[in-house]
Amino acid sequence: MPLTPFHVLPVWPLYVRWPKRWDLLALSFGCVMSDLEVITVYPIVGTWEAGRGIMHSLLGVFTVNLVLAVVAARYLAPWLAVRLDRRFPGKGWRKFAGHDVVTDRKAWTVTIGSAILGGLTHLGLDLFMHYDTPLFWPWRAVPISALPLEIALNPAWNVGIELVAGAVFFWMLWRWVGK
Ligand SMILES: [Zn+2]
């Protein structure tokens, strides 16, 4: 991690700044998708680090993660937003920074590009938060990290980042989500 939802930090501003060029839902699902393996594998193997494999690799970002993120962005999320909006109207289920995300359909190339970019930002951030990110999975002879081990494993670094990211995240939520 950062905490999974904080991964939207680098991608949401892209959509707010260039709403025609990016697909909000594909960016959003793309940037969190990697951690799906953490919540599904972790309970079985019993360690967070061991839970990071193909979905935290470049191979995954262009294959498994891409398919899952595109399906979630194109079908699942719009379907859910429409339902919720009908059931509890006026709560902004379909709104993000002045756009209706259900009607804001993009070309396939934009959706796919957004999902891939989201995935790459996930790996990029994780490089600064873990002592090992399996970028080249299944090949992983040496740990890959952007940080020296002492920093990557230092709780002060990790907690500090989470606090800063958390503050920005909640600001973005308040500013854009449902508005
Ligand atoms: Zn991750």
PDB file of C-alpha atoms and ligand atoms in Angstrom:
ATOM      1  CA  MET A   1       0.000   0.000   0.000  1.00  0.00           C
ATOM      2  CA  PRO A   2      -0.503   3.217   0.637  1.00  0.00           C
ATOM      3  CA  LEU A   3      -3.951   2.353   1.926  1.00  0.00           C
ATOM      4  CA  THR A   4      -5.737   1.147  -1.193  1.00  0.00           C
ATOM      5  CA  PRO A   5      -8.157   4.073  -1.697  1.00  0.00           C
ATOM      6  CA  PHE A   6      -5.282   6.569  -1.504  1.00  0.00           C
ATOM      7  CA  HIS A   7      -4.059   5.258  -4.867  1.00  0.00           C
ATOM      8  CA  VAL A   8      -6.576   7.566  -6.560  1.00  0.00           C
ATOM      9  CA  LEU A   9      -4.453  10.567  -5.595  1.00  0.00           C
ATOM     10  CA  PRO A  10      -2.345  10.761  -8.756  1.00  0.00           C
ATOM     11  CA  VAL A  11      -5.172   9.931 -11.200  1.00  0.00           C
ATOM     12  CA  TRP A  12      -8.249  11.900 -10.127  1.00  0.00           C
ATOM     13  CA  PRO A  13      -6.602  15.270 -10.833  1.00  0.00           C
ATOM     14  CA  LEU A  14      -5.886  14.073 -14.401  1.00  0.00           C
ATOM     15  CA  TYR A  15      -9.593  13.607 -15.020  1.00  0.00           C
ATOM     16  CA  VAL A  16     -10.553  16.858 -13.341  1.00  0.00           C
ATOM     17  CA  ARG A  17      -7.993  18.725 -15.455  1.00  0.00           C
ATOM     18  CA  TRP A  18      -8.587  16.887 -18.762  1.00  0.00           C
ATOM     19  CA  PRO A  19     -12.047  15.300 -18.523  1.00  0.00           C
ATOM     20  CA  LYS A  20     -12.225  14.552 -22.252  1.00  0.00           C
ATOM     21  CA  ARG A  21      -8.902  12.770 -22.363  1.00  0.00           C
ATOM     22  CA  TRP A  22      -9.400  10.350 -19.468  1.00  0.00           C
ATOM     23  CA  ASP A  23     -11.992   7.846 -18.327  1.00  0.00           C
ATOM     24  CA  LEU A  24     -12.646   8.480 -14.639  1.00  0.00           C
ATOM     25  CA  LEU A  25     -13.935   5.023 -13.763  1.00  0.00           C
ATOM     26  CA  ALA A  26     -11.181   3.217 -15.670  1.00  0.00           C
ATOM     27  CA  LEU A  27      -8.517   5.357 -13.989  1.00  0.00           C
ATOM     28  CA  SER A  28     -10.097   4.716 -10.609  1.00  0.00           C
ATOM     29  CA  PHE A  29     -10.447   0.958 -10.943  1.00  0.00           C
ATOM     30  CA  GLY A  30      -7.093   0.674 -12.684  1.00  0.00           C
ATOM     31  CA  CYS A  31      -5.259   2.369  -9.850  1.00  0.00           C
ATOM     32  CA  VAL A  32      -6.709   0.214  -7.069  1.00  0.00           C
ATOM     33  CA  MET A  33      -7.022  -3.127  -8.878  1.00  0.00           C
ATOM     34  CA  SER A  34      -3.589  -4.447  -7.877  1.00  0.00           C
ATOM     35  CA  ASP A  35      -4.617  -4.646  -4.256  1.00  0.00           C
ATOM     36  CA  LEU A  36      -7.419  -7.066  -5.066  1.00  0.00           C
ATOM     37  CA  GLU A  37      -4.868  -9.863  -4.746  1.00  0.00           C
ATOM     38  CA  VAL A  38      -3.846  -8.523  -1.343  1.00  0.00           C
ATOM     39  CA  ILE A  39      -7.346  -8.824   0.076  1.00  0.00           C
ATOM     40  CA  THR A  40      -8.039 -12.168  -1.596  1.00  0.00           C
ATOM     41  CA  VAL A  41      -4.663 -13.893  -1.116  1.00  0.00           C
ATOM     42  CA  TYR A  42      -3.716 -12.397   2.246  1.00  0.00           C
ATOM     43  CA  PRO A  43      -6.237 -14.313   4.348  1.00  0.00           C
ATOM     44  CA  ILE A  44      -4.916 -17.568   2.837  1.00  0.00           C
ATOM     45  CA  VAL A  45      -1.153 -17.059   3.004  1.00  0.00           C
ATOM     46  CA  GLY A  46      -1.127 -14.897   6.129  1.00  0.00           C
ATOM     47  CA  THR A  47       1.273 -12.091   5.136  1.00  0.00           C
ATOM     48  CA  TRP A  48       0.740  -8.859   3.257  1.00  0.00           C
ATOM     49  CA  GLU A  49       3.955  -9.031   1.313  1.00  0.00           C
ATOM     50  CA  ALA A  50       3.355 -12.582   0.151  1.00  0.00           C
ATOM     51  CA  GLY A  51      -0.024 -11.413  -1.121  1.00  0.00           C
ATOM     52  CA  ARG A  52       1.625  -9.336  -3.829  1.00  0.00           C
ATOM     53  CA  GLY A  53       2.288 -11.186  -7.074  1.00  0.00           C
ATOM     54  CA  ILE A  54       1.059 -10.972 -10.641  1.00  0.00           C
ATOM     55  CA  MET A  55      -1.358  -8.106  -9.991  1.00  0.00           C
ATOM     56  CA  HIS A  56       1.587  -6.029  -8.767  1.00  0.00           C
ATOM     57  CA  SER A  57       3.578  -6.712 -11.935  1.00  0.00           C
ATOM     58  CA  LEU A  58       3.759  -5.058 -15.335  1.00  0.00           C
ATOM     59  CA  LEU A  59       2.475  -8.288 -16.836  1.00  0.00           C
ATOM     60  CA  GLY A  60      -0.629  -8.088 -14.633  1.00  0.00           C
ATOM     61  CA  VAL A  61      -1.291  -4.429 -15.407  1.00  0.00           C
ATOM     62  CA  PHE A  62      -1.503  -5.244 -19.119  1.00  0.00           C
ATOM     63  CA  THR A  63      -3.546  -8.452 -18.680  1.00  0.00           C
ATOM     64  CA  VAL A  64      -5.585  -9.530 -15.606  1.00  0.00           C
ATOM     65  CA  ASN A  65      -5.814  -6.107 -13.994  1.00  0.00           C
ATOM     66  CA  LEU A  66      -6.705  -4.483 -17.309  1.00  0.00           C
ATOM     67  CA  VAL A  67      -9.595  -6.842 -18.020  1.00  0.00           C
ATOM     68  CA  LEU A  68     -10.992  -6.557 -14.481  1.00  0.00           C
ATOM     69  CA  ALA A  69     -10.643  -2.764 -14.374  1.00  0.00           C
ATOM     70  CA  VAL A  70     -12.307  -2.301 -17.777  1.00  0.00           C
ATOM     71  CA  VAL A  71     -15.226  -4.578 -16.896  1.00  0.00           C
ATOM     72  CA  ALA A  72     -15.717  -2.801 -13.570  1.00  0.00           C
ATOM     73  CA  ALA A  73     -15.461   0.641 -15.188  1.00  0.00           C
ATOM     74  CA  ARG A  74     -17.636  -0.043 -18.229  1.00  0.00           C
ATOM     75  CA  TYR A  75     -20.343  -2.225 -16.755  1.00  0.00           C
ATOM     76  CA  LEU A  76     -20.293  -2.800 -13.019  1.00  0.00           C
ATOM     77  CA  ALA A  77     -19.880   0.744 -11.689  1.00  0.00           C
ATOM     78  CA  PRO A  78     -22.321   2.490 -14.087  1.00  0.00           C
ATOM     79  CA  TRP A  79     -24.922  -0.224 -13.430  1.00  0.00           C
ATOM     80  CA  LEU A  80     -24.508   0.200  -9.688  1.00  0.00           C
ATOM     81  CA  ALA A  81     -24.537   4.013  -9.850  1.00  0.00           C
ATOM     82  CA  VAL A  82     -27.801   3.990 -11.831  1.00  0.00           C
ATOM     83  CA  ARG A  83     -29.418   1.604  -9.321  1.00  0.00           C
ATOM     84  CA  LEU A  84     -28.281   3.570  -6.287  1.00  0.00           C
ATOM     85  CA  ASP A  85     -29.372   6.818  -7.880  1.00  0.00           C
ATOM     86  CA  ARG A  86     -32.875   5.427  -8.454  1.00  0.00           C
ATOM     87  CA  ARG A  87     -33.107   3.941  -4.987  1.00  0.00           C
ATOM     88  CA  PHE A  88     -31.701   6.971  -3.126  1.00  0.00           C
ATOM     89  CA  PRO A  89     -32.137   9.930  -5.483  1.00  0.00           C
ATOM     90  CA  GLY A  90     -30.355  13.245  -5.097  1.00  0.00           C
ATOM     91  CA  LYS A  91     -27.312  11.857  -3.304  1.00  0.00           C
ATOM     92  CA  GLY A  92     -24.892  12.399  -6.163  1.00  0.00           C
ATOM     93  CA  TRP A  93     -24.196   8.728  -6.901  1.00  0.00           C
ATOM     94  CA  ARG A  94     -23.450   9.512 -10.539  1.00  0.00           C
ATOM     95  CA  LYS A  95     -21.556  12.751 -10.024  1.00  0.00           C
ATOM     96  CA  PHE A  96     -17.872  13.519  -9.936  1.00  0.00           C
ATOM     97  CA  ALA A  97     -16.446  17.040 -10.223  1.00  0.00           C
ATOM     98  CA  GLY A  98     -19.419  18.275 -12.242  1.00  0.00           C
ATOM     99  CA  HIS A  99     -19.646  15.253 -14.569  1.00  0.00           C
ATOM    100  CA  ASP A 100     -22.213  12.478 -14.782  1.00  0.00           C
ATOM    101  CA  VAL A 101     -19.947   9.427 -14.813  1.00  0.00           C
ATOM    102  CA  VAL A 102     -22.680   7.169 -16.204  1.00  0.00           C
ATOM    103  CA  THR A 103     -23.244   9.168 -19.383  1.00  0.00           C
ATOM    104  CA  ASP A 104     -19.591  10.190 -19.672  1.00  0.00           C
ATOM    105  CA  ARG A 105     -18.685   7.274 -21.968  1.00  0.00           C
ATOM    106  CA  LYS A 106     -15.297   7.276 -23.595  1.00  0.00           C
ATOM    107  CA  ALA A 107     -13.818   5.554 -26.657  1.00  0.00           C
ATOM    108  CA  TRP A 108     -12.387   2.101 -25.913  1.00  0.00           C
ATOM    109  CA  THR A 109      -8.867   3.369 -26.467  1.00  0.00           C
ATOM    110  CA  VAL A 110      -9.378   6.008 -23.773  1.00  0.00           C
ATOM    111  CA  THR A 111     -10.883   3.498 -21.348  1.00  0.00           C
ATOM    112  CA  ILE A 112      -8.078   0.998 -21.901  1.00  0.00           C
ATOM    113  CA  GLY A 113      -5.367   3.649 -21.736  1.00  0.00           C
ATOM    114  CA  SER A 114      -6.854   5.006 -18.506  1.00  0.00           C
ATOM    115  CA  ALA A 115      -6.972   1.550 -16.886  1.00  0.00           C
ATOM    116  CA  ILE A 116      -3.342   0.882 -17.818  1.00  0.00           C
ATOM    117  CA  LEU A 117      -2.123   4.250 -16.610  1.00  0.00           C
ATOM    118  CA  GLY A 118      -3.994   3.729 -13.346  1.00  0.00           C
ATOM    119  CA  GLY A 119      -2.271   0.368 -12.910  1.00  0.00           C
ATOM    120  CA  LEU A 120       1.157   1.842 -13.598  1.00  0.00           C
ATOM    121  CA  THR A 121       0.644   4.560 -10.983  1.00  0.00           C
ATOM    122  CA  HIS A 122      -0.215   1.840  -8.464  1.00  0.00           C
ATOM    123  CA  LEU A 123       3.079   0.065  -9.095  1.00  0.00           C
ATOM    124  CA  GLY A 124       4.933   3.385  -9.073  1.00  0.00           C
ATOM    125  CA  LEU A 125       3.576   4.368  -5.660  1.00  0.00           C
ATOM    126  CA  ASP A 126       4.141   0.910  -4.242  1.00  0.00           C
ATOM    127  CA  LEU A 127       7.822   1.138  -5.197  1.00  0.00           C
ATOM    128  CA  PHE A 128       8.068   3.887  -2.587  1.00  0.00           C
ATOM    129  CA  MET A 129       6.132   2.039   0.089  1.00  0.00           C
ATOM    130  CA  HIS A 130       7.431  -1.530   0.098  1.00  0.00           C
ATOM    131  CA  TYR A 131      10.782  -3.189   0.338  1.00  0.00           C
ATOM    132  CA  ASP A 132       9.770  -5.292  -2.664  1.00  0.00           C
ATOM    133  CA  THR A 133       7.320  -4.785  -5.528  1.00  0.00           C
ATOM    134  CA  PRO A 134       7.293  -7.729  -7.955  1.00  0.00           C
ATOM    135  CA  LEU A 135       7.354  -5.571 -11.113  1.00  0.00           C
ATOM    136  CA  PHE A 136       8.769  -8.351 -13.265  1.00  0.00           C
ATOM    137  CA  TRP A 137       6.766 -11.205 -11.780  1.00  0.00           C
ATOM    138  CA  PRO A 138       7.144 -14.198 -12.147  1.00  0.00           C
ATOM    139  CA  TRP A 139      10.819 -13.288 -12.317  1.00  0.00           C
ATOM    140  CA  ARG A 140      11.732 -11.903  -8.899  1.00  0.00           C
ATOM    141  CA  ALA A 141      15.311 -12.812  -8.041  1.00  0.00           C
ATOM    142  CA  VAL A 142      16.016  -9.551  -6.200  1.00  0.00           C
ATOM    143  CA  PRO A 143      13.611  -7.285  -4.315  1.00  0.00           C
ATOM    144  CA  ILE A 144      12.651  -4.188  -6.313  1.00  0.00           C
ATOM    145  CA  SER A 145      12.135  -0.985  -4.386  1.00  0.00           C
ATOM    146  CA  ALA A 146      12.711   2.706  -5.005  1.00  0.00           C
ATOM    147  CA  LEU A 147      13.899   3.073  -1.417  1.00  0.00           C
ATOM    148  CA  PRO A 148      16.760   1.819   0.694  1.00  0.00           C
ATOM    149  CA  LEU A 149      15.629  -0.980   3.006  1.00  0.00           C
ATOM    150  CA  GLU A 150      15.978   1.099   6.199  1.00  0.00           C
ATOM    151  CA  ILE A 151      13.480   3.636   4.895  1.00  0.00           C
ATOM    152  CA  ALA A 152      11.069   1.189   3.281  1.00  0.00           C
ATOM    153  CA  LEU A 153      10.788  -0.712   6.544  1.00  0.00           C
ATOM    154  CA  ASN A 154      10.726   2.357   8.763  1.00  0.00           C
ATOM    155  CA  PRO A 155       7.270   2.779  10.323  1.00  0.00           C
ATOM    156  CA  ALA A 156       7.739   6.566  10.621  1.00  0.00           C
ATOM    157  CA  TRP A 157       8.085   6.837   6.837  1.00  0.00           C
ATOM    158  CA  ASN A 158       5.025   4.693   6.204  1.00  0.00           C
ATOM    159  CA  VAL A 159       2.849   6.391   8.790  1.00  0.00           C
ATOM    160  CA  GLY A 160       3.956   9.842   7.627  1.00  0.00           C
ATOM    161  CA  ILE A 161       3.035   9.079   4.013  1.00  0.00           C
ATOM    162  CA  GLU A 162      -0.341   7.678   5.018  1.00  0.00           C
ATOM    163  CA  LEU A 163      -1.170  10.796   7.023  1.00  0.00           C
ATOM    164  CA  VAL A 164      -0.296  13.166   4.188  1.00  0.00           C
ATOM    165  CA  ALA A 165      -2.027  11.001   1.582  1.00  0.00           C
ATOM    166  CA  GLY A 166      -5.065  10.660   3.845  1.00  0.00           C
ATOM    167  CA  ALA A 167      -5.424  14.418   4.203  1.00  0.00           C
ATOM    168  CA  VAL A 168      -5.280  14.953   0.429  1.00  0.00           C
ATOM    169  CA  PHE A 169      -7.613  12.007  -0.172  1.00  0.00           C
ATOM    170  CA  PHE A 170     -10.331  13.346   2.107  1.00  0.00           C
ATOM    171  CA  TRP A 171      -9.999  16.782   0.562  1.00  0.00           C
ATOM    172  CA  MET A 172     -10.559  15.263  -2.892  1.00  0.00           C
ATOM    173  CA  LEU A 173     -13.528  13.245  -1.632  1.00  0.00           C
ATOM    174  CA  TRP A 174     -15.112  16.331  -0.165  1.00  0.00           C
ATOM    175  CA  ARG A 175     -14.355  18.440  -3.232  1.00  0.00           C
ATOM    176  CA  TRP A 176     -15.288  16.088  -6.125  1.00  0.00           C
ATOM    177  CA  VAL A 177     -17.164  12.955  -5.139  1.00  0.00           C
ATOM    178  CA  GLY A 178     -20.904  13.298  -5.535  1.00  0.00           C
ATOM    179  CA  LYS A 179     -20.582  16.911  -6.667  1.00  0.00           C
TER     180      LYS A 179
HETATM  181 ZN    ZN B   1      -0.399  -2.379  -3.838  1.00  0.00          ZN
END
